[in-house]
Coordinates of C-alpha atoms in Angstrom, one line a residue:
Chain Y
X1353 CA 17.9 -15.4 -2.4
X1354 CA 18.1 -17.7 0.6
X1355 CA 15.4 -18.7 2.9
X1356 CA 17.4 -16.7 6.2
X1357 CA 17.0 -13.7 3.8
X1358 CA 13.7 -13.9 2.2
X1359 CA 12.1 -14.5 6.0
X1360 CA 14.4 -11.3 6.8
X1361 CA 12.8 -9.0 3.9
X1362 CA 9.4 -10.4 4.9
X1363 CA 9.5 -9.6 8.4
X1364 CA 10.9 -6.0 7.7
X1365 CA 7.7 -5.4 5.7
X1366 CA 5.7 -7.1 8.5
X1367 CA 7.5 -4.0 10.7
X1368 CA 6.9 -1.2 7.7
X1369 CA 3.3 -2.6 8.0
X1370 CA 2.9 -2.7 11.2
X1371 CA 4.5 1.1 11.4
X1372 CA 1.4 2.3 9.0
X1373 CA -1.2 1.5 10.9
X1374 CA 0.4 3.2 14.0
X1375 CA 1.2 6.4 12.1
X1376 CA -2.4 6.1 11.2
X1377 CA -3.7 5.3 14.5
X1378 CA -1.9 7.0 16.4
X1379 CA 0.2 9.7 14.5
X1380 CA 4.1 10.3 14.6
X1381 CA 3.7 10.7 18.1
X1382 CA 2.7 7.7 18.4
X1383 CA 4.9 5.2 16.6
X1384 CA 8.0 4.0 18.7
X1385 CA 9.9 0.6 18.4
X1386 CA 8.3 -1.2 21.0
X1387 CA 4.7 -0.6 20.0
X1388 CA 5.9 -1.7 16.8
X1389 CA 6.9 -5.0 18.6
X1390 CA 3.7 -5.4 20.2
X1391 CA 1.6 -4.8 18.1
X1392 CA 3.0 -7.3 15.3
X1393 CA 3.3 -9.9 17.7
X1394 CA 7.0 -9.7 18.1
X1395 CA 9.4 -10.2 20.7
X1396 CA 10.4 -6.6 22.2
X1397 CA 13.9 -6.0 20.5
X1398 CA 12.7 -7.0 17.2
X1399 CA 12.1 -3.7 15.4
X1400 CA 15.4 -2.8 16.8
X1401 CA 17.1 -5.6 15.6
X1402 CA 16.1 -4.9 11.6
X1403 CA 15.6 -0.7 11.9
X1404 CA 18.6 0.7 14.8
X1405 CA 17.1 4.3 14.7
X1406 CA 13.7 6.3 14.4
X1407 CA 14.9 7.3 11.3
X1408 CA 15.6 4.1 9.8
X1409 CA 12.4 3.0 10.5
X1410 CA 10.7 5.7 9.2
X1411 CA 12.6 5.9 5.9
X1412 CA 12.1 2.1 5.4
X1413 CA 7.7 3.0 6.2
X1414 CA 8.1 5.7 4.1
X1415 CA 9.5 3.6 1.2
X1416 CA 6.9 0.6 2.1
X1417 CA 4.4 3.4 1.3
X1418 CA 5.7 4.2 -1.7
X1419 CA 6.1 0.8 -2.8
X1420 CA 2.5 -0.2 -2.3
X1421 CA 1.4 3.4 -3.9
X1422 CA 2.8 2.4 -7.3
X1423 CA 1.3 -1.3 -6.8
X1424 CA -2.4 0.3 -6.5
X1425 CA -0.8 2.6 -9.7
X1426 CA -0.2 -0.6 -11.7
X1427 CA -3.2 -2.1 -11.0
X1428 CA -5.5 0.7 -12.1
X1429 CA -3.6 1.0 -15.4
X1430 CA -4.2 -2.6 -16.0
X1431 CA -6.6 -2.8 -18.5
X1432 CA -10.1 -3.9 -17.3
X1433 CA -13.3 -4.7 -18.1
X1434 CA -16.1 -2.8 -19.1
X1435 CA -18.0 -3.8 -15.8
X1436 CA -15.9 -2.4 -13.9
X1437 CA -18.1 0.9 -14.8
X1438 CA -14.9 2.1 -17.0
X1439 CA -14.2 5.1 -14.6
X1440 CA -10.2 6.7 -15.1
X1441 CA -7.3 5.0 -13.4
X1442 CA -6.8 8.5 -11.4
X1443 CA -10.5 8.0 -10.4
X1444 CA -10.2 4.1 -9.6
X1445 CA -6.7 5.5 -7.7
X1446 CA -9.3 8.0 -5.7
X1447 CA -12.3 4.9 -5.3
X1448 CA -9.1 2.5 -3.8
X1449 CA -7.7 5.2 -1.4
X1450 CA -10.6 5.7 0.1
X1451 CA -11.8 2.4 2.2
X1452 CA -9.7 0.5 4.5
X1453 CA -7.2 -1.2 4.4
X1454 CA -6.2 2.1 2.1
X1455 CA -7.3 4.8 4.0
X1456 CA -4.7 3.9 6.7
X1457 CA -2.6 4.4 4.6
X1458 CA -3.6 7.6 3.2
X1459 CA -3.2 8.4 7.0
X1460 CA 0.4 7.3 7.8
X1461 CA 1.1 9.1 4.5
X1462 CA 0.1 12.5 5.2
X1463 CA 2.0 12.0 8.7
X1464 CA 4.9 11.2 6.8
X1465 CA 5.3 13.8 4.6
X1466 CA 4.8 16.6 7.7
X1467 CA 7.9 14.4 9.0
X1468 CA 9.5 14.7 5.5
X1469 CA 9.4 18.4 5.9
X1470 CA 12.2 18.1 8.7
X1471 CA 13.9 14.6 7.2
X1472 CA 15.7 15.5 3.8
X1473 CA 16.0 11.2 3.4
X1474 CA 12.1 10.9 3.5
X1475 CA 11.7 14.6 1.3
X1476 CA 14.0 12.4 -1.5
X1477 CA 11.7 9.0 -1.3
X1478 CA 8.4 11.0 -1.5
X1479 CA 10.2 13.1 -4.0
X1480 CA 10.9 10.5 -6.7
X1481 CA 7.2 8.9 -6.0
X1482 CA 5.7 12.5 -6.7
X1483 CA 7.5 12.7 -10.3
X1484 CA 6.0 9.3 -10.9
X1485 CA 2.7 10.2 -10.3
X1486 CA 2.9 13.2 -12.4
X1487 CA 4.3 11.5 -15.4
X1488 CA 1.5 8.7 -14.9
X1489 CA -1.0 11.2 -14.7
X1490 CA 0.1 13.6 -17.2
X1491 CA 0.2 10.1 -19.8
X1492 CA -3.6 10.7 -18.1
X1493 CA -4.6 13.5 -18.9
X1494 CA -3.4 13.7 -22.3
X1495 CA -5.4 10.9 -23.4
X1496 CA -8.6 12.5 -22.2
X1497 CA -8.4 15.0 -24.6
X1498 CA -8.0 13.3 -28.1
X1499 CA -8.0 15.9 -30.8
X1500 CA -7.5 18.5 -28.6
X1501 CA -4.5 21.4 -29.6
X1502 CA -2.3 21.0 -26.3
X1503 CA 0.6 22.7 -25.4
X1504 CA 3.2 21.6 -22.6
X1505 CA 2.5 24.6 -20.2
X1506 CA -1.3 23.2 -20.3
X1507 CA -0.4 20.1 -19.8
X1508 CA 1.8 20.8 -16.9
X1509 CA -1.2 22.8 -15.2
X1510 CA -3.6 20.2 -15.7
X1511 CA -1.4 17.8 -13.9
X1512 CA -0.7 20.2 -11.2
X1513 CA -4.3 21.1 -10.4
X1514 CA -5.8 17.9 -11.0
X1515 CA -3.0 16.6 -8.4
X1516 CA -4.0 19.0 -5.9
X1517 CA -7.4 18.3 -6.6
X1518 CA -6.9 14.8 -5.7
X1519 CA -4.5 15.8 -2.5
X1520 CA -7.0 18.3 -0.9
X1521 CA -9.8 15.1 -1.4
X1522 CA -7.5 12.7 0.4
X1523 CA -7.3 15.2 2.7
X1524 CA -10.8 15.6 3.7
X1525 CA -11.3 11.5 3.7
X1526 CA -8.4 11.7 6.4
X1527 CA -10.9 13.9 8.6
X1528 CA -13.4 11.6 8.1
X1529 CA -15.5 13.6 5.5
X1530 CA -17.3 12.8 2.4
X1531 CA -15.9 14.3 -0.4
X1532 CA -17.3 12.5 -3.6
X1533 CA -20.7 10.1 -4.3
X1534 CA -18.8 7.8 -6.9
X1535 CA -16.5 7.1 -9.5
X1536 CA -18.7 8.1 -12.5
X1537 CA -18.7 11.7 -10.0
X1538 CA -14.9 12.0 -9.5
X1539 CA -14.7 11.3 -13.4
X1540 CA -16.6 14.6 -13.9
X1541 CA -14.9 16.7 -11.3
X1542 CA -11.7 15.4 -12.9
X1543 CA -12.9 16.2 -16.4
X1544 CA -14.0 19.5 -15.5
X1545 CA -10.5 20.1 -14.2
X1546 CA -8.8 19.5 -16.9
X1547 CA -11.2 20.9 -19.5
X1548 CA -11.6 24.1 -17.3
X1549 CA -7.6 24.7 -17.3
X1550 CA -7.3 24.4 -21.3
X1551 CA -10.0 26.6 -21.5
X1552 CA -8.3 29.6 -19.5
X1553 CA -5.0 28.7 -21.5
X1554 CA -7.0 29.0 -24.9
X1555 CA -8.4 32.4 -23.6
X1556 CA -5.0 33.9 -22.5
X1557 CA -3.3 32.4 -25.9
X1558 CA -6.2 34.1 -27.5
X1559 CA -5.6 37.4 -26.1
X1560 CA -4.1 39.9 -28.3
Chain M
X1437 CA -12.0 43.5 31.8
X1438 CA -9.3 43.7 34.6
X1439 CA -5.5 44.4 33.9
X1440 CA -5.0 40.6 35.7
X1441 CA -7.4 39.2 32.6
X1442 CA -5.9 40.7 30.2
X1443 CA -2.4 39.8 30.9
X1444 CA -3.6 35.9 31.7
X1445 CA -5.7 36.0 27.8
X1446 CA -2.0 37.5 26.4
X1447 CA 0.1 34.9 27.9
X1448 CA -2.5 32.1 26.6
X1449 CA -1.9 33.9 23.2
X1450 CA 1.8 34.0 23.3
X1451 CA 1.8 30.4 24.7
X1452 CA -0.3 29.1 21.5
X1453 CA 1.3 31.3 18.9
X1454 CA 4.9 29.4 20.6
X1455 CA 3.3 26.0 20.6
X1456 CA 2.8 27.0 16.7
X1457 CA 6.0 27.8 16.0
X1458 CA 7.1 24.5 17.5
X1459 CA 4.8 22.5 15.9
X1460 CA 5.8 24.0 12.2
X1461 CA 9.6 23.1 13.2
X1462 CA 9.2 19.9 15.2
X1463 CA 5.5 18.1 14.2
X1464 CA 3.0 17.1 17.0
X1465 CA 6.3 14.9 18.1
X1466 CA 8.4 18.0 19.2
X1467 CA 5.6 19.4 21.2
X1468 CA 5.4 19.2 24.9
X1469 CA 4.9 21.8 27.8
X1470 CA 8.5 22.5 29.3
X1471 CA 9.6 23.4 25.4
X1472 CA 6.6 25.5 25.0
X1473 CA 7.8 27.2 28.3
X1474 CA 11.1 27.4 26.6
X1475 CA 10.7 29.0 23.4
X1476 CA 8.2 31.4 25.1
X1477 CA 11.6 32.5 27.2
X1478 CA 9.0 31.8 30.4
X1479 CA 9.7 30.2 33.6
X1480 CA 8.9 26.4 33.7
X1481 CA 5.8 25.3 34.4
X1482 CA 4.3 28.6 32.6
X1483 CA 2.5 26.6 30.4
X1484 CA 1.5 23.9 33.0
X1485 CA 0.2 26.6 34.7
X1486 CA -2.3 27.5 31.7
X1487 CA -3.2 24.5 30.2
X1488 CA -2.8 21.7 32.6
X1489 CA -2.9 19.0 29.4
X1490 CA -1.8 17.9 26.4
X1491 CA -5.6 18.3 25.3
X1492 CA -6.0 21.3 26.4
X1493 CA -2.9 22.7 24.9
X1494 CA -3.7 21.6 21.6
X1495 CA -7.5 22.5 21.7
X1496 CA -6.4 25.9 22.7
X1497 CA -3.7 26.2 19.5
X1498 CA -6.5 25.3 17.2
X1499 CA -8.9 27.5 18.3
X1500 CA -5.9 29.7 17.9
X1501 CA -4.9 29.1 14.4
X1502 CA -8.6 29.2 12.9
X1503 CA -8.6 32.2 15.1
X1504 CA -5.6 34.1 12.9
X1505 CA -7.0 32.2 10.0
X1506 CA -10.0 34.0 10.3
X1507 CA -8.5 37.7 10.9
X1508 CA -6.9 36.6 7.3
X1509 CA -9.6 36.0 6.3
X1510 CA -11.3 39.5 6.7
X1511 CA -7.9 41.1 5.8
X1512 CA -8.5 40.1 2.3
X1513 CA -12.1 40.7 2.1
X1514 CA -11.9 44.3 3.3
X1515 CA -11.9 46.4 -0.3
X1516 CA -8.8 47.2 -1.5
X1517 CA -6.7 49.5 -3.6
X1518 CA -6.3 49.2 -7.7
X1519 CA -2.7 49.2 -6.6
X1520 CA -2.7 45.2 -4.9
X1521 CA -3.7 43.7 -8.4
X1522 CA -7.0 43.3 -8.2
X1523 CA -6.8 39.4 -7.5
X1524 CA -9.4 37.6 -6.0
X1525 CA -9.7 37.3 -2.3
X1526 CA -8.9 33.4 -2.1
X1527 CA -5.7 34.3 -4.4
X1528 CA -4.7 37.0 -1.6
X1529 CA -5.3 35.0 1.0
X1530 CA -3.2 31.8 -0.7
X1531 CA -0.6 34.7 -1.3
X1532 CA -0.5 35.4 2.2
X1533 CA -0.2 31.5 3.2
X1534 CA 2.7 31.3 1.1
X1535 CA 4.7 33.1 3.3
X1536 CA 6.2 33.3 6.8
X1537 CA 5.0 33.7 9.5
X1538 CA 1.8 32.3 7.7
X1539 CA 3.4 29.4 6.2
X1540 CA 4.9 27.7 10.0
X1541 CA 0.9 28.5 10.5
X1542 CA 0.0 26.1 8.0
X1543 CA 2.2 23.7 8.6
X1544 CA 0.8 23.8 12.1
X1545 CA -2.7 23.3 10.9
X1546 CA -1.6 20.2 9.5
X1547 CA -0.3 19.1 12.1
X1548 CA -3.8 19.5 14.3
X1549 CA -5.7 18.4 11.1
X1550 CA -4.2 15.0 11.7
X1551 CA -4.0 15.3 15.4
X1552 CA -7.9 16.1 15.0
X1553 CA -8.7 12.9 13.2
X1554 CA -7.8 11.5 17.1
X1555 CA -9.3 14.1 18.7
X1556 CA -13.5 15.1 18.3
X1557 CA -13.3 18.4 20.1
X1558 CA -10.0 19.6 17.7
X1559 CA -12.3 18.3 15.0
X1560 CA -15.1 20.3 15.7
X1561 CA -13.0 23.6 15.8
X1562 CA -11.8 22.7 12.5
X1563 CA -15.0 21.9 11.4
X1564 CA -16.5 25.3 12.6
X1565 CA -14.0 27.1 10.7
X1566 CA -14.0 25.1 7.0
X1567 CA -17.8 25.8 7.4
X1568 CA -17.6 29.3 7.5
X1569 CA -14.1 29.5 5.2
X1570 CA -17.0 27.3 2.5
X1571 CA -20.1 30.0 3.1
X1572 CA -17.2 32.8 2.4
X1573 CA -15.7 31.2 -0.6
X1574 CA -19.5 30.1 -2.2
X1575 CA -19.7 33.8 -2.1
X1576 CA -16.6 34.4 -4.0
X1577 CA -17.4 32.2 -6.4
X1578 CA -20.8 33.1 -6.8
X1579 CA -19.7 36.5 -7.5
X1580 CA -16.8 35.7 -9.9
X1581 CA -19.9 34.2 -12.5
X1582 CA -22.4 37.2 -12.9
X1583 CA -24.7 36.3 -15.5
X1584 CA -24.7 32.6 -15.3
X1585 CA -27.5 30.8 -14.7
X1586 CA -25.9 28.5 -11.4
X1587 CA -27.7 25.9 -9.8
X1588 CA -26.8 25.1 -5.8
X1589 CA -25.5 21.6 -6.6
X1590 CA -23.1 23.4 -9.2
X1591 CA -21.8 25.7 -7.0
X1592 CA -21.4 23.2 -4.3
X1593 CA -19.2 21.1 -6.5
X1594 CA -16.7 24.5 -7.7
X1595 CA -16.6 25.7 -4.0
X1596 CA -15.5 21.5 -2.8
X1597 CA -13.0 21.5 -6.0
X1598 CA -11.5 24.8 -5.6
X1599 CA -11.3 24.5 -1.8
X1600 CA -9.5 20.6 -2.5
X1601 CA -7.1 22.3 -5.1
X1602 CA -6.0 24.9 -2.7
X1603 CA -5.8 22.5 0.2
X1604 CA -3.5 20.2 -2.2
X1605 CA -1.6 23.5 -2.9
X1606 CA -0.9 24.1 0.9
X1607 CA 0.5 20.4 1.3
X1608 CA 2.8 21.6 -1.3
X1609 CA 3.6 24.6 -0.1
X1610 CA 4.4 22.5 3.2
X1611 CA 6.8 21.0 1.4
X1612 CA 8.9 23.3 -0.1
X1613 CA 7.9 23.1 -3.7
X1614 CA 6.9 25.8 -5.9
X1615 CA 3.0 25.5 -5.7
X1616 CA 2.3 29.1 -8.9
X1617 CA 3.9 31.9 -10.5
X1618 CA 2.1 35.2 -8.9
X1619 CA -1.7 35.8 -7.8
X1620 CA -2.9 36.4 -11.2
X1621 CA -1.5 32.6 -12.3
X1622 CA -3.5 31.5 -8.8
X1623 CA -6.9 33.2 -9.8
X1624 CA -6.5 31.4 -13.6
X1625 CA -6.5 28.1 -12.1
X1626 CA -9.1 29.0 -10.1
X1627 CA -11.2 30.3 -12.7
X1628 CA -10.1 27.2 -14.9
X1629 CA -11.6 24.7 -12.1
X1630 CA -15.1 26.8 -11.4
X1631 CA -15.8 27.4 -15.5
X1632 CA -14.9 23.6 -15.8
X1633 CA -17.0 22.7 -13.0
X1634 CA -20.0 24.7 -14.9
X1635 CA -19.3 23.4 -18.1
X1636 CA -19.5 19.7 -16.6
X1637 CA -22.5 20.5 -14.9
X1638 CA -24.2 22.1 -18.2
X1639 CA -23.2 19.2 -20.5
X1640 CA -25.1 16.4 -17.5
X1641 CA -28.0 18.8 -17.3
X1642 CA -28.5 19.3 -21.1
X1643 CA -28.3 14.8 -21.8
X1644 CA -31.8 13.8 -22.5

């Protein structure tokens, strides 16, 4: 790569960046291309120069967001050492999301998917970062239950709830609430989850 | 109250049941006064003429959405016929949600949710109405466990989970994917996440 495009790759991210924290800040509403400028430092013209349209620049923030998602995913699956209070990637995911710089980005995420209702481009980015998670997460789940009898359809509804579970949470830290006391505490919640949905799936596999 | 009242509180309720309809298709973006006016099919400066802000618009939407939200609410609480399927009310009421016109409502409430995190007197309607949506849904759940001995910290923890899962269901709704099957499949997760939530809490309670 040469050095022309290597500064050109970093200053797009600088943009994307810069874009989060204004979706975050100040919502959809309030992200345009010259507060962009400003607020990186930028001459005016700048964000215009790498992103021509609105929605090039929000489907370059939206895959910026993406991007650094599955970086926080990699580094919670990393293995790690026992003082790190050996809580559950998903939970460590949860513990991450939830301070600053993070929770900006938790923000500008949220705003992006409402615009991702109405932008089939963004719907296709968030999309193929969704079925990511899930497969992460179902990997997850299934080796919290050694030993346990588990069939597909279980499996599949253990991912799904324990994924809303985890969007409904990031929801309430984006209004500002408080929504667990720790990672130890998410762990359970989590666990109770996941045991609770293989229990109903037992019963009705039960039934005569 | 005079005819004159009554027509202005019907025009405030048309205008805010429009500005919902435009925030479901357009996002906080696509909302503004002269389209409100617009879609309402009322002469410009109708909505002006109500709510002379932005702020006040918006305040006056949200009070309006956890308004309708609320009349759901009681819908599905009122006792009903063998004949709906006996499901539980929260699994009527996410039924209901699922659906238009209910479902351009949620997206809307979304929308303010966010707008909310910018705005304290949006938040505290919202905050109003998740208080009294918890006290209604710790009843449910109380009442879906006869017999079981429940601690408050235990039902606090399957009223926050199930309330997370089915606010993490709604973001997928928003989105267009398939969130369950029927109401039946929505009240076995839901029974999955509050017995899980007491089986975690028994296990912690009975360690030495």
């Amino acid at each position: 790569m040469t050095r022309r495009k290597a500064n050109a790759d970093e200053r797009r991210r600088l943009l994307c960046d810069t874009a989060i924290q204004l979706l975050a800040l100040e919502g959809a509403k309030g992200l345009s291309h010259p507060k962009v400028d400003q607020r990186a430092g930028l001459p005016a013209g700048s964000t215009s120069f790498y992103f021509r349209t609105r929605a090039s620049l929000l489907l370059a923030t939206t895959r910026r967001v993406c991007e650094l998602d599955l970086a926080d995913l990699s580094a919670v699956l990393e293995p790690r050492g026992d003082d790190e209070g050996g809580i559950s990637p998903l939970a460590a995911l949860i513990m991450l999301s939830a301070q600053e710089p993070r929770l900006s980005r938790t923000k500008a995420r949220f705003e992006l998917i409402l615009q991702a209702n109405r932008d089939p481009d963004l719907a296709t980015v968030f999309d193929e970062n969704i079925a990511l998670f899930a497969q992460v997460q179902r990997d997850i789940v299934i080796r919290s239950q050694p030993g346990r009898d588990l069939d597909p359809a279980t499996v599949d509804e253990q991912v799904s709830a324990t994924l809303n579970f985890v969007s409904g949470l990031f929801m309430r830290l984006v209004a500002g609430q408080r929504a667990f006391d720790d990672g130890p505490h998410l762990d359970r919640l989590l666990a109770g989850i996941i045991n609770g949905i293989a229990a109903v799936h037992q019963d009705t596999a039960d039934e005569p």
